[in-house]
Structure formats: structure tokens, C-alpha cells
GROMACS .gro file of C-alpha atoms in nm:
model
  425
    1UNK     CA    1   4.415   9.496   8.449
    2UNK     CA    2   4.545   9.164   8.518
    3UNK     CA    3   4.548   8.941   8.828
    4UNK     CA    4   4.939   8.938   8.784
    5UNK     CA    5   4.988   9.284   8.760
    6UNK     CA    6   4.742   9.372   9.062
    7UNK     CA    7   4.928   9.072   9.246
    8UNK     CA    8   5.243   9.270   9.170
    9UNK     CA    9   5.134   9.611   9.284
   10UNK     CA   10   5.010   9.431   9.612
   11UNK     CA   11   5.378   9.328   9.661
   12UNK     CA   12   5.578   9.603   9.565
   13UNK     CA   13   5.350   9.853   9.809
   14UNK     CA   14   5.355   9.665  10.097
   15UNK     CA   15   5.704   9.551  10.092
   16UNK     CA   16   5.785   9.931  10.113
   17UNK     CA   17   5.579  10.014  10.331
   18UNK     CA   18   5.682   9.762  10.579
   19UNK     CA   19   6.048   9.822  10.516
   20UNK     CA   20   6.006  10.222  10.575
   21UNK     CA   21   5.794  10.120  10.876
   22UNK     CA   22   6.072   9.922  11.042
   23UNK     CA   23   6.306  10.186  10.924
   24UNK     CA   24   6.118  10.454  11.091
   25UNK     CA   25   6.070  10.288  11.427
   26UNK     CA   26   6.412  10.217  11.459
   27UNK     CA   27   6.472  10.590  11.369
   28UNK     CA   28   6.244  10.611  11.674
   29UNK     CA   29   5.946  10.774  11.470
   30UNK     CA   30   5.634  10.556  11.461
   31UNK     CA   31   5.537  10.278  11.163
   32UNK     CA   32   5.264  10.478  11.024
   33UNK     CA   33   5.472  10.729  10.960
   34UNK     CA   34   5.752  10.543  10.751
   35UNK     CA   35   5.417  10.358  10.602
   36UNK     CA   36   5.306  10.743  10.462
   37UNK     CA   37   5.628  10.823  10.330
   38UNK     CA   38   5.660  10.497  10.141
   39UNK     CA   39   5.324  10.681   9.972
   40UNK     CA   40   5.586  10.958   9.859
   41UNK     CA   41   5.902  10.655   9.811
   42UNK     CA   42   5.625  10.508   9.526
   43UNK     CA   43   5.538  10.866   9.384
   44UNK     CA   44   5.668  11.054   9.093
   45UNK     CA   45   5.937  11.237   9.288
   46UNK     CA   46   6.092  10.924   9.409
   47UNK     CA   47   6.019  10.610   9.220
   48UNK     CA   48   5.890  10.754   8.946
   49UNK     CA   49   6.271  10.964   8.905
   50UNK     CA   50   6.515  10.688   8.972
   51UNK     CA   51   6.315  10.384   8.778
   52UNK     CA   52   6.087  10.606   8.517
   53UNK     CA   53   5.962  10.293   8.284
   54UNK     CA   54   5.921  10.060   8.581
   55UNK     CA   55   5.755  10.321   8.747
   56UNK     CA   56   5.518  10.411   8.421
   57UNK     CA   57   5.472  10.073   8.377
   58UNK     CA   58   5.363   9.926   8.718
   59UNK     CA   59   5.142  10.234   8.791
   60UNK     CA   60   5.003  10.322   8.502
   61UNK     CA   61   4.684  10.518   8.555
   62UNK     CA   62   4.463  10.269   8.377
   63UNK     CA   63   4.603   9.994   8.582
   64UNK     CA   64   4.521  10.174   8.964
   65UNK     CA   65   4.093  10.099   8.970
   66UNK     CA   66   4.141   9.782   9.145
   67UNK     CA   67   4.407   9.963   9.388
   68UNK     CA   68   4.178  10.256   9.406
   69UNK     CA   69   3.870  10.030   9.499
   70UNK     CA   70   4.053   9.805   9.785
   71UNK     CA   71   4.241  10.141   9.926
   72UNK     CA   72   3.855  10.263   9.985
   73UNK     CA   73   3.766   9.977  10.140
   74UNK     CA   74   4.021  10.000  10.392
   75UNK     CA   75   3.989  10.309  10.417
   76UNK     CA   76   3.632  10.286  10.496
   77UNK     CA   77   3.686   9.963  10.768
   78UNK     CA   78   3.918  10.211  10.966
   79UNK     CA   79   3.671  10.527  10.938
   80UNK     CA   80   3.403  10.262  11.114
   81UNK     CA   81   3.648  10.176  11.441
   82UNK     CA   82   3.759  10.560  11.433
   83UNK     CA   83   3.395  10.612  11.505
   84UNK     CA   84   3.336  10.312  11.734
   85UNK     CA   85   3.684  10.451  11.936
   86UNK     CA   86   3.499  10.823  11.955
   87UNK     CA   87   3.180  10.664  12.097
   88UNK     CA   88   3.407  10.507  12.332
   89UNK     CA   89   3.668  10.731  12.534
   90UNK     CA   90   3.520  10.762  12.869
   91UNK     CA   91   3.353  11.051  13.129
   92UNK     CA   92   3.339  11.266  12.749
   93UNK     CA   93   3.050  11.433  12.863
   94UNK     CA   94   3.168  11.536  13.185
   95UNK     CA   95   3.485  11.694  13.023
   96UNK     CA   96   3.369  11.879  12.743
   97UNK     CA   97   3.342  12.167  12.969
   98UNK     CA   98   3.700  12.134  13.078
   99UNK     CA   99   3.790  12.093  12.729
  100UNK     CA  100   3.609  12.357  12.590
  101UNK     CA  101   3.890  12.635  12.580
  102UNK     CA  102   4.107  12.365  12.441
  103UNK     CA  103   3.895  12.268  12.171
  104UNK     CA  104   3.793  12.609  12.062
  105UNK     CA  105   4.123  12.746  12.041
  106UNK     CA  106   4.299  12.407  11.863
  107UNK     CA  107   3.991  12.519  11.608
  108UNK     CA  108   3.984  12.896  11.554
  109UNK     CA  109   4.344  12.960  11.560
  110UNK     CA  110   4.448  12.753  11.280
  111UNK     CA  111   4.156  12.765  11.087
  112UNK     CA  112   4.189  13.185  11.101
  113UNK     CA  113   4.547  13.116  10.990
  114UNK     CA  114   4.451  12.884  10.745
  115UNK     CA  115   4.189  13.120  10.592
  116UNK     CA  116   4.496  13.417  10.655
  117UNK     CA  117   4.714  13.194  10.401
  118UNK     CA  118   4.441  13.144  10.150
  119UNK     CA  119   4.505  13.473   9.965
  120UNK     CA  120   4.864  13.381   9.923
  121UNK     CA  121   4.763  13.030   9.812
  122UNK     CA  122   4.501  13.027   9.613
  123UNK     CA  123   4.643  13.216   9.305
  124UNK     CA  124   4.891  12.994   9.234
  125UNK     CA  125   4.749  12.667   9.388
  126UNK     CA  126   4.408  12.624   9.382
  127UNK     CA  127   4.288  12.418   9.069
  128UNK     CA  128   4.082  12.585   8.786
  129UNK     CA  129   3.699  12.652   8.839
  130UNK     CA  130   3.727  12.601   9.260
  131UNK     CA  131   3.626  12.907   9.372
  132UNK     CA  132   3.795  13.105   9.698
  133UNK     CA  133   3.575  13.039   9.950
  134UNK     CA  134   3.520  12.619   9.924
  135UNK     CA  135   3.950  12.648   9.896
  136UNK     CA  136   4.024  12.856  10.175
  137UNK     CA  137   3.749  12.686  10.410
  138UNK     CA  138   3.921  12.338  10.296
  139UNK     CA  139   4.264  12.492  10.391
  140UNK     CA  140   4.100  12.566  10.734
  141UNK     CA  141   3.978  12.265  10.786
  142UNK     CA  142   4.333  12.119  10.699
  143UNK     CA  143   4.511  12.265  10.915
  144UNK     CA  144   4.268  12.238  11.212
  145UNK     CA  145   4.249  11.825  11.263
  146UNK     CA  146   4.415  11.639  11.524
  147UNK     CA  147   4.458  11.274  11.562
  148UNK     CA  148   4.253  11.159  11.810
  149UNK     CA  149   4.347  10.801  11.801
  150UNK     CA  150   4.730  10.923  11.829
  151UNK     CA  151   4.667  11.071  12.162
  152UNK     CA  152   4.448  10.809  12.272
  153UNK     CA  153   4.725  10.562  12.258
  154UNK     CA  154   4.984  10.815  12.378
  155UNK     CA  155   4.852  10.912  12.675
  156UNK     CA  156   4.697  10.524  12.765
  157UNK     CA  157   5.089  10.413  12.702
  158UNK     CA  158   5.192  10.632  12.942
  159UNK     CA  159   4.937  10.601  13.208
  160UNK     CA  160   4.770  10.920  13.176
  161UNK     CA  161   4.443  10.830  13.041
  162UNK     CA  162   4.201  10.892  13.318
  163UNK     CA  163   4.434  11.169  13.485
  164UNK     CA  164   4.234  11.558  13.473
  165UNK     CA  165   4.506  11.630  13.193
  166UNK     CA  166   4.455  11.311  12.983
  167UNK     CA  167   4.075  11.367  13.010
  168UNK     CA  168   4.102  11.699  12.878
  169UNK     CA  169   4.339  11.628  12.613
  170UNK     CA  170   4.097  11.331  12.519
  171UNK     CA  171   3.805  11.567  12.509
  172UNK     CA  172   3.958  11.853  12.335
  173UNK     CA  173   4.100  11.638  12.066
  174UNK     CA  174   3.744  11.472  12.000
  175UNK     CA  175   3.560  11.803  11.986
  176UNK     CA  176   3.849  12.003  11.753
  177UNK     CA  177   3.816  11.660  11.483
  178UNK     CA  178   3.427  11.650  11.528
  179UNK     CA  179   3.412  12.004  11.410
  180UNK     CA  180   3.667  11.960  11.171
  181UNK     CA  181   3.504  11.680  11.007
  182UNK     CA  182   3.167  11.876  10.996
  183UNK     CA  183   3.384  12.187  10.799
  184UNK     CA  184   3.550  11.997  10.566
  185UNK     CA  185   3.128  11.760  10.513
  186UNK     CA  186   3.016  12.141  10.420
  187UNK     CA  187   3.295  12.191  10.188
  188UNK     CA  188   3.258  11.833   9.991
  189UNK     CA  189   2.920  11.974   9.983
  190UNK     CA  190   2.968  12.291   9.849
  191UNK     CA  191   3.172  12.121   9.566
  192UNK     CA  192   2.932  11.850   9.537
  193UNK     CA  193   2.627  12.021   9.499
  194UNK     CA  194   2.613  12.122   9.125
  195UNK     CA  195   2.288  12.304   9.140
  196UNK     CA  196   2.454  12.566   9.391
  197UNK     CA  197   2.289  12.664   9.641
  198UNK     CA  198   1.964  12.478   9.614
  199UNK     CA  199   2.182  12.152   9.531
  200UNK     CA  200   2.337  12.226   9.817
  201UNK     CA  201   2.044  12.297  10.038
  202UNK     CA  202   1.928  11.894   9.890
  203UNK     CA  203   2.257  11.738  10.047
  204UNK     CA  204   2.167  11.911  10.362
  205UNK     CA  205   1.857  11.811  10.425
  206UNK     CA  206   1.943  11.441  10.303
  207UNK     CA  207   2.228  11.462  10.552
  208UNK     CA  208   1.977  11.536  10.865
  209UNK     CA  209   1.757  11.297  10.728
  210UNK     CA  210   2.016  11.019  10.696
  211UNK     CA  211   2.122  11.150  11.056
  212UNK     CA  212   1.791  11.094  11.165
  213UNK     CA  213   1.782  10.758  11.033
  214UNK     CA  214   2.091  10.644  11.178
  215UNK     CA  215   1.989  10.735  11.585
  216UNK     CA  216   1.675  10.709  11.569
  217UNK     CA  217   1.646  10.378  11.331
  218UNK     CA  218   1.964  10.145  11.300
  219UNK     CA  219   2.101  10.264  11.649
  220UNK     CA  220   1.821  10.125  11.855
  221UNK     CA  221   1.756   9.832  11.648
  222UNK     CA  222   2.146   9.734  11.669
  223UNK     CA  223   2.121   9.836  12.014
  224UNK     CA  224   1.879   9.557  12.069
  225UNK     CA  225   2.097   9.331  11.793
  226UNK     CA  226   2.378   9.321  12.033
  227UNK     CA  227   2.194   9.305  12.333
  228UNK     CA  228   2.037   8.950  12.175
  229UNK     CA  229   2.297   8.827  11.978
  230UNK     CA  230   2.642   8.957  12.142
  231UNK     CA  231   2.608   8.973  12.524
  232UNK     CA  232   2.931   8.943  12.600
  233UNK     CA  233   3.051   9.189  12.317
  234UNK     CA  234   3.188   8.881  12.113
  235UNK     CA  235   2.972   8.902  11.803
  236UNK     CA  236   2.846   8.631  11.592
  237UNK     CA  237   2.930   8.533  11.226
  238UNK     CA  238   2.504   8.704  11.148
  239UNK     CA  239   2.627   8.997  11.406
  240UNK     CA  240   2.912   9.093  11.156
  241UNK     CA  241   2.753   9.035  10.870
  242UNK     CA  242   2.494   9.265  10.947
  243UNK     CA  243   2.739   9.567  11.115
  244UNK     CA  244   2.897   9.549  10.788
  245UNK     CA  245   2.562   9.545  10.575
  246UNK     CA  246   2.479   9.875  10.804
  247UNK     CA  247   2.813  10.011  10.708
  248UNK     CA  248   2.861   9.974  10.359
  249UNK     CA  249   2.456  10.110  10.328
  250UNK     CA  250   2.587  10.398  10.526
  251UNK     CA  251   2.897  10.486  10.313
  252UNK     CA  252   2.686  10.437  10.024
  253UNK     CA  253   2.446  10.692  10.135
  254UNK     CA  254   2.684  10.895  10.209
  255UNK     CA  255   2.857  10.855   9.827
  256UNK     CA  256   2.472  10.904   9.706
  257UNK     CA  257   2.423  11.249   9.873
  258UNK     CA  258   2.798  11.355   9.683
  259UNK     CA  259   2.997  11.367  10.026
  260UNK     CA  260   3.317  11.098  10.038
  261UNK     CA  261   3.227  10.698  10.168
  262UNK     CA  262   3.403  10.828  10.529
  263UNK     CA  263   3.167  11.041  10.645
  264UNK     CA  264   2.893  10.771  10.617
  265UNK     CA  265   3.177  10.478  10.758
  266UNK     CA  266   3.238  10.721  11.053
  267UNK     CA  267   2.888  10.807  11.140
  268UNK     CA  268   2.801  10.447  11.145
  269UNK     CA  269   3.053  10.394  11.400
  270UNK     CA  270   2.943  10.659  11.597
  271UNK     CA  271   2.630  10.518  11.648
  272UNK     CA  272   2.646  10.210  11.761
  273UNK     CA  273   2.621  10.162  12.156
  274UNK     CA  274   2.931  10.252  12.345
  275UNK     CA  275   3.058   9.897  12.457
  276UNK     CA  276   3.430   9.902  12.537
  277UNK     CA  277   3.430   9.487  12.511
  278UNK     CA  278   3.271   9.517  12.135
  279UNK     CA  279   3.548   9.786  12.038
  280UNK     CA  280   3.811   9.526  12.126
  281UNK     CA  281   3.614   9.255  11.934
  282UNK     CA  282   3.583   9.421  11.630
  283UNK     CA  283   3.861   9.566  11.614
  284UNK     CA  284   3.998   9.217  11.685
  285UNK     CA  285   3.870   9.146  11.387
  286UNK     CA  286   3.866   9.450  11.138
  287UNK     CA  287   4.196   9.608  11.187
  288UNK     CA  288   4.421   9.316  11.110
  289UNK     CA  289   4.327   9.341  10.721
  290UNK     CA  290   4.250   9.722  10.685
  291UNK     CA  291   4.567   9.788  10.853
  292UNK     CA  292   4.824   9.595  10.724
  293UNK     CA  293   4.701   9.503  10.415
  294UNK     CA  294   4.452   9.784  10.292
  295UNK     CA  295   4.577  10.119  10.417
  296UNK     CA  296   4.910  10.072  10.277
  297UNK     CA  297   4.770  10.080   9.934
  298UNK     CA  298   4.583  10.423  10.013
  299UNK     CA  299   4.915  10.569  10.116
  300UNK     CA  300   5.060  10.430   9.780
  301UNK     CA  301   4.764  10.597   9.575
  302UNK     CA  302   4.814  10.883   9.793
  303UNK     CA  303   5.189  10.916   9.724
  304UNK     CA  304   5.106  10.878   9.339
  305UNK     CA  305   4.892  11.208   9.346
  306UNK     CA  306   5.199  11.389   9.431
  307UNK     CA  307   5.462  11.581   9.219
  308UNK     CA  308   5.824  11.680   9.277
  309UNK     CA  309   5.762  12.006   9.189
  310UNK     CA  310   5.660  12.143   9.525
  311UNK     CA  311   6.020  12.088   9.625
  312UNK     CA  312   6.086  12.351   9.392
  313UNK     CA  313   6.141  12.776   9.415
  314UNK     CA  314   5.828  12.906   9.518
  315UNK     CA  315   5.636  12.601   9.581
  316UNK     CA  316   5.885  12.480   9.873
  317UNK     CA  317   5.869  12.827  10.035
  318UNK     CA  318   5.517  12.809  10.042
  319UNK     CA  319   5.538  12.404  10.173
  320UNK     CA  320   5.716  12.561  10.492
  321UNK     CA  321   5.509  12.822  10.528
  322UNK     CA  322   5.172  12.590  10.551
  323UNK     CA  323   5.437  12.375  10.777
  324UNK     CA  324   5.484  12.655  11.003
  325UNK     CA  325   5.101  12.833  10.982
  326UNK     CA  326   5.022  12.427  11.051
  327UNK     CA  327   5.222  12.354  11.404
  328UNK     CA  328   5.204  12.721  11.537
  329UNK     CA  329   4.829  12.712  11.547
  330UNK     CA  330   4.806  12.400  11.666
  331UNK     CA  331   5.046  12.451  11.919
  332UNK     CA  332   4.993  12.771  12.055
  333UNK     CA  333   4.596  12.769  12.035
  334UNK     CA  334   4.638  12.446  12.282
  335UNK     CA  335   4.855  12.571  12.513
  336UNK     CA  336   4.668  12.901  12.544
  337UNK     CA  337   4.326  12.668  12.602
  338UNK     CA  338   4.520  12.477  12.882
  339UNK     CA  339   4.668  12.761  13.048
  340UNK     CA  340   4.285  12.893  13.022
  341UNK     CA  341   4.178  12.605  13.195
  342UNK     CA  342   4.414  12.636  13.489
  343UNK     CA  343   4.710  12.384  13.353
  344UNK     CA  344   5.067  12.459  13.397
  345UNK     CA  345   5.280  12.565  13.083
  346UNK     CA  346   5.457  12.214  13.020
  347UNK     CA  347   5.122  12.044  13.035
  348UNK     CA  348   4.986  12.353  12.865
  349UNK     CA  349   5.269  12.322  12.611
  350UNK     CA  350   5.236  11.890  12.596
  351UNK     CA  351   4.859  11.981  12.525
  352UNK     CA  352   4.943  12.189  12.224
  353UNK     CA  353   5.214  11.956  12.093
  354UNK     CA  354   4.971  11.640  12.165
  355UNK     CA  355   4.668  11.838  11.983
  356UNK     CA  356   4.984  11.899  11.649
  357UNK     CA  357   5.006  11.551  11.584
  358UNK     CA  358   4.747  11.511  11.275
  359UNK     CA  359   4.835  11.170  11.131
  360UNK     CA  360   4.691  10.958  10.905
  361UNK     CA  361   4.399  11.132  10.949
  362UNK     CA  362   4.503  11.389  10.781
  363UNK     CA  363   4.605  11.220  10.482
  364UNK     CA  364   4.246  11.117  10.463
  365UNK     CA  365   4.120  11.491  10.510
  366UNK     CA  366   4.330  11.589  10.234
  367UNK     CA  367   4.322  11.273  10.010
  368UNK     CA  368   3.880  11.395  10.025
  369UNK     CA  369   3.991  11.730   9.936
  370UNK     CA  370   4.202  11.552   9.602
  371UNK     CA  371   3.956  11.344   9.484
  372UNK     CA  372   3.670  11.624   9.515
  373UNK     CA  373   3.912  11.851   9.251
  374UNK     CA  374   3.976  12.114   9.578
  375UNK     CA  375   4.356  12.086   9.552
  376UNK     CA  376   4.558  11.976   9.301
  377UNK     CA  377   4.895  11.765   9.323
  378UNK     CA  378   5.122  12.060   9.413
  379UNK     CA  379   4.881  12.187   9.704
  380UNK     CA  380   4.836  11.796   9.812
  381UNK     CA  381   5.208  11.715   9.801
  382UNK     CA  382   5.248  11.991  10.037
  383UNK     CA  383   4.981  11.903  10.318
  384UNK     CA  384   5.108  11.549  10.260
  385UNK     CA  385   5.457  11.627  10.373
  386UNK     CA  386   5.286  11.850  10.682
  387UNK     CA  387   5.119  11.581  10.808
  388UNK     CA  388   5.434  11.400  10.778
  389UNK     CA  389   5.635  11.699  10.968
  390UNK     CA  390   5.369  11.740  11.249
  391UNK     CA  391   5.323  11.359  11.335
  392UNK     CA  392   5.690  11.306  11.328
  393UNK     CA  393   5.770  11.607  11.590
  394UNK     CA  394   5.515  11.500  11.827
  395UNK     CA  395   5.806  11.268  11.998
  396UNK     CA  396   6.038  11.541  12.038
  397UNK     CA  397   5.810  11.772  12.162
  398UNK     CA  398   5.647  11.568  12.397
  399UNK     CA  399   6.048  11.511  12.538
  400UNK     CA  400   6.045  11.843  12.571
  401UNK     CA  401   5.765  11.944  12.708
  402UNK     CA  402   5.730  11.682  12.978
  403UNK     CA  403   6.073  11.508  12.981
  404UNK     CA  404   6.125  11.137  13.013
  405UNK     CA  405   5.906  11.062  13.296
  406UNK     CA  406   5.876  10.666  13.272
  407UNK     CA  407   6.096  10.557  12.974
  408UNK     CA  408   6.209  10.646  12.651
  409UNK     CA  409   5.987  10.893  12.489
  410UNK     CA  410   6.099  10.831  12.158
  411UNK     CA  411   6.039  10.479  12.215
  412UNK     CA  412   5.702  10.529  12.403
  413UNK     CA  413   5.576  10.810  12.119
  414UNK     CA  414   5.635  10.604  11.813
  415UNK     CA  415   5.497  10.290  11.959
  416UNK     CA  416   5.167  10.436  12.027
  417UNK     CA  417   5.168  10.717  11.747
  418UNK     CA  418   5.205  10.404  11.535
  419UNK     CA  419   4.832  10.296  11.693
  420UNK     CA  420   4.663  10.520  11.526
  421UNK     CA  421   4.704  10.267  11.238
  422UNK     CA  422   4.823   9.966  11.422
  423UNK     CA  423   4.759   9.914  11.771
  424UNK     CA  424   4.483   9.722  11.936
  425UNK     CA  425   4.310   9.887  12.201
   0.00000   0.00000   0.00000
């Protein structure tokens, strides 16, 4: 591929992205979401309909690699501060007991609806040679994650951040993606482990190893890096080179063991020591790039793995129903751990909405599951649009739950929703 034609790609993608992001925010809905559906915009059903040789020509699938590399690279850079901003969120411990009814339930009920829908799924959906189980525990762990980062910046926008409600939402929403993440590892795992069970057992054991490695190895030694080098949580030009050395040897383990770059990119981040002023720094310096200039192309990639046929007959009927299964058991498995936990129903209810709102980290959940062979572009298409439905209803809901306490919700949702891929902290 040439420079010109990357060049080109570069310019078409983020152009659309940024034009659907303003759109959307003046619609009231945040950036990130009119960034995702620009994914869809450049796809086959959009693009690919209205301008068919432009579209064959500037995304032809021999000329995506050097897309395909830079999209992981961001995507990777943003998996490292989504760690960094877990490690970070304050009085966790103390809450997880509070939380825990919240965080179970935001699990188990839409995972056991997600495993309910496999049957009626899998037929017709799942890809040829993925077996049942490794589909309908993916589907499970689909429709169980929540944005953490989107309710971190919706509840610190509107002031509710160290309030008994904000803490618990906070708390919930990091236990429900931890476990989530650790599903869908086991499922990559399952799928990447060709020797079955004992290949399986391997990635395992190479994962608590690597584990091992990582808090008991690079943890204290960066531990005592910053302490040196980065006092004041400002780190030096030989401080970044080497948190980015530890990263990328991470994510590379990570790829090694046959689980997705992420997983080793958010564990990294996890690690480090909690240090609210090095958060800020880096992300100071890490999100400006991955952001704006590197997620937009794994949206793009993303939307180009879709195909208009799930707006079709059968396929769109079973679209809503993963959109309904999807915000019911979010919903309803939140409220019922708030009410559990002594809240009223409208914080009960802003709980459930709050825990609905998956994100862009969803798209990455399910962009794993695509590139692993678990789904195929019909199934994909379909989770893509949910995440779009469930992020984009979290301002609404939110209005109604709690009303408009301190300014425009709409206004207050989709600048903060829009964190989760823009905001500083």
C-alpha cells in the first residue's frame, strides 16, 4: 500500500468521524458515539451502497494492514489508561462490599440471558467450526460489560463522585467489567488454545505466571522508577520510554500466550502504583494521539466488518431482541442490586441505567470476539449497533430516572459519556 493511499484513508476516516461527532453532540448524544457510527457511515451498508467503486477502491482488503496495525496501537494506548483509571477510583476497597449486590446482579442477569439467547443464536449466527459453549459464553460476556470510564465522568460531572451512591456505582461498575474481562480472557482462550484442553491448560498457567511477573516483578521495580525519577507524578522523557517498553512487552506477551494485545495493555495499567497526579500526566500525554487520531481508525475497521444484511427479515428481529435481552439485564439486575443495598428506586433505577451504558468498550469486547473467528459480520453488526443503542439511551434515562437536577442532562450526559474516549481526567 502506498503512503498516498494510507494518507487518504487517514483523511477520509477522521473527517467523518469528527463530522458525526459534532453532529451527535449537537443531537445532544456524546462524540464517541457519532465517532462509532461513522465506523458503520464507512461500512458496506452505508458507504460501501451509495459510492460502491470508491468504496472498493479506498478500502480494499489488501490495502487495510497499515490501518489495522495503527488502530491496535491505539487501541492498545487507551487499554493502558483504562487500567491506570481502574487502579485509580478511590475508597474501592471499602465499597466493594456495598457494591457487591450491584455487581453480581449487573453480571448474572445478563450473562444468564445471554446464555438463554444462545440457542436461538447460534444456529444461524455463529460461524462454522465455533462450537456452542466458547459462543454462548462470548454472548454472555457481551452483554454483561459496562463502561466504567462512562460513569466515571458522569457522575464526577455532576458532583456525585464521592457521594455513598457514586461510590457504589463506581465500585459495581469496576467489579461487573473486571469479571467480564476475565470471561471473555477464558473464551479467547478456549479458541486460542489449539491443543484443547491441554493447550488450554498452557495459556493458563502462562497467564498466572505472566500475572506473577507483573506484581511481583515490574510493579515494584516501577514502583521504585517513579518514586526516583517522577516525584511529582510528571515523568521524564527515560520514565516514558520505559512505561511504554513495559507495555508493549506486556501486550506482546499477552499476543504470545494467543489472548488479544488488550488484555496485556490493561493489566499493565493495572499495575502500576495508584498515583492520581501520574494518571493526569500520562494521560496528558497519551490520550491526545490515541484518541483523536488512533481510535477513529479502529471504529472505521470496525464499521468495515459489518454487513447490511442484519437489517434484514430475520436478522433485524434477532438485532432487537439482543437489544432488548442487552438493556433489560443490565437495567433491571442494577436496580434490583441497589434496592438490595438499601437505595431508593430512582437511584436504584439511575444505577441500572448508569451500569447499561457499555460504550466503546464494548466495541472492543466484540471487535476481540471478530478477530478470534467467534462471531461473524452479521452477529458483530448486531452487538455493534447495541452498543450504539445502550450508550445513546443512557442520557434519557438518566433524565428520567433522576430528572434535571443541576443542568441539562442531555448536555451534561453526552459531554462526559463522550470521556470515555475524550475527556481528561
Amino acid at each position: 500500500m502506498s503512503v498516498t493511499t494510507l494518507l487518504l484513508q487517514l483523511v477520509v476516516i477522521l473527517t467523518t468521524a469528527r463530522v458525526c461527532g459534532w453532529l451527535l453532540r449537537y443531537l445532544g448524544q456524546p462524540s464517541v458515539v457519532g465517532e462509532m457510527a461513522a465506523g458503520l457511515m464507512l461500512g458496506p451498508a452505508v458507504m460501501g451502497a451509495l459510492f460502491p467503486l470508491l468504496h472498493a477502491q479506498l478500502f480494499a482488503k489488501e490495502l487495510l494492514q497499515g490501518l489495522s496495525s495503527l488502530s491496535t496501537v491505539g487501541l492498545v494506548l487507551f487499554m493502558f489508561v483504562v487500567g491506570l483509571e481502574l487502579r485509580s477510583s478511590q475508597n474501592m476497597r471499602a465499597q466493594l462490599k456495598a457494591a457487591g449486590a450491584v455487581g453480581v446482579l449487573s453480571v448474572v442477569v445478563p450473562l444468564a440471558l445471554g446464555l438463554a439467547i444462545s440457542p436461538t443464536l447460534y444456529p444461524a449466527l455463529a460461524p462454522a467450526g465455533v462450537a456452542f459453549w466458547p459462543f454462548a459464553l462470548f454472548m454472555a460476556a457481551a452483554l454483561s460489560i459496562t463502561a466504567f470510564p462512562v460513569m466515571a465522568r458522569i457522575l464526577k460531572d455532576r458532583g456525585m463522585t464521592r457521594t455513598p451512591f457514586g461510590q457504589l456505582s463506581l465500585s459495581a461498575a469496576a467489579v461487573v467489567d473486571v469479571f467480564a474481562w476475565i470471561l471473555l480472557a477464558f473464551v479467547v482462550a478456549m479458541v486460542g488454545a489449539g491443543e484443547g484442553y491441554t493447550g488450554l491448560i498452557k495459556i493458563t498457567v502462562g497467564v498466572v505466571v505472566m500475572l506473577a511477573f507483573l506484581f511481583f516483578g515490574l510493579k515494584p521495580a516501577f514502583a521504585w522508577l517513579l518514586r526516583v525519577k517522577a516525584p511529582d507524578g510528571e515523568p521524564s522523557t527515560t520514565v516514558m520510554a520505559s512505561l511504554m517498553i513495559g507495555l508493549l512487552v506486556t501486550s506482546l506477551l499477552t499476543e504470545w500466550l494467543h489472548l488479544h494485545a488488550v488484555f496485556g495493555a490493561f493489566l499493565f495499567g493495572a499495575c502500576l502504583p495508584r498515583d492520581d497526579r501520574l494518571l493526569r500526566s500520562l494521560s496528558e500525554r497519551i490520550e491526545p494521539i490515541s484518541i483523536v487520531v488512533l481510535m477513529p481508525l479502529f471504529f472505521a475497521l470496525a464499521g468495515l466488518g459489518t454487513t447490511a444484511s442484519a437489517f434484514n427479515g430475520a436478522s433485524l428481529g434477532a438485532m432487537l431482541l439482543i437489544i432488548g435481552v442487552a438493556t433489560f439485564g443490565k437495567i433491571a439486575g442494577g436496580a434490583a442490586g441497589a434496592r438490595m443495598a438499601g437505595y431508593s428506586w430512582r437511584d436504584s433505577m439511575a444505577t441500572g441505567s448508569l451500569m447499561n451504558a457499555r460504550g466503546l468498550m464494548e466495541l472492543i469486547v466484540i471487535k476481540i470476539g471478530f478477530d478470534v473467528g467467534l462471531i461473524g459480520p452479521e452477529l458483530f453488526t448486531m452487538l455493534l449497533v447495541m452498543a450504539l443503542a445502550t450508550t445513546a439511551m443512557t442520557g434519557p434515562l438518566m433524565t428520567l430516572c433522576i430528572g434535571r437536577k443541576t443542568k441539562p442532562v442531555a448536555a451534561d450526559v453526552a459531554a462526559l459519556v463522550d470521556a470515555e474516549a475524550h475527556a481528561k481526567p
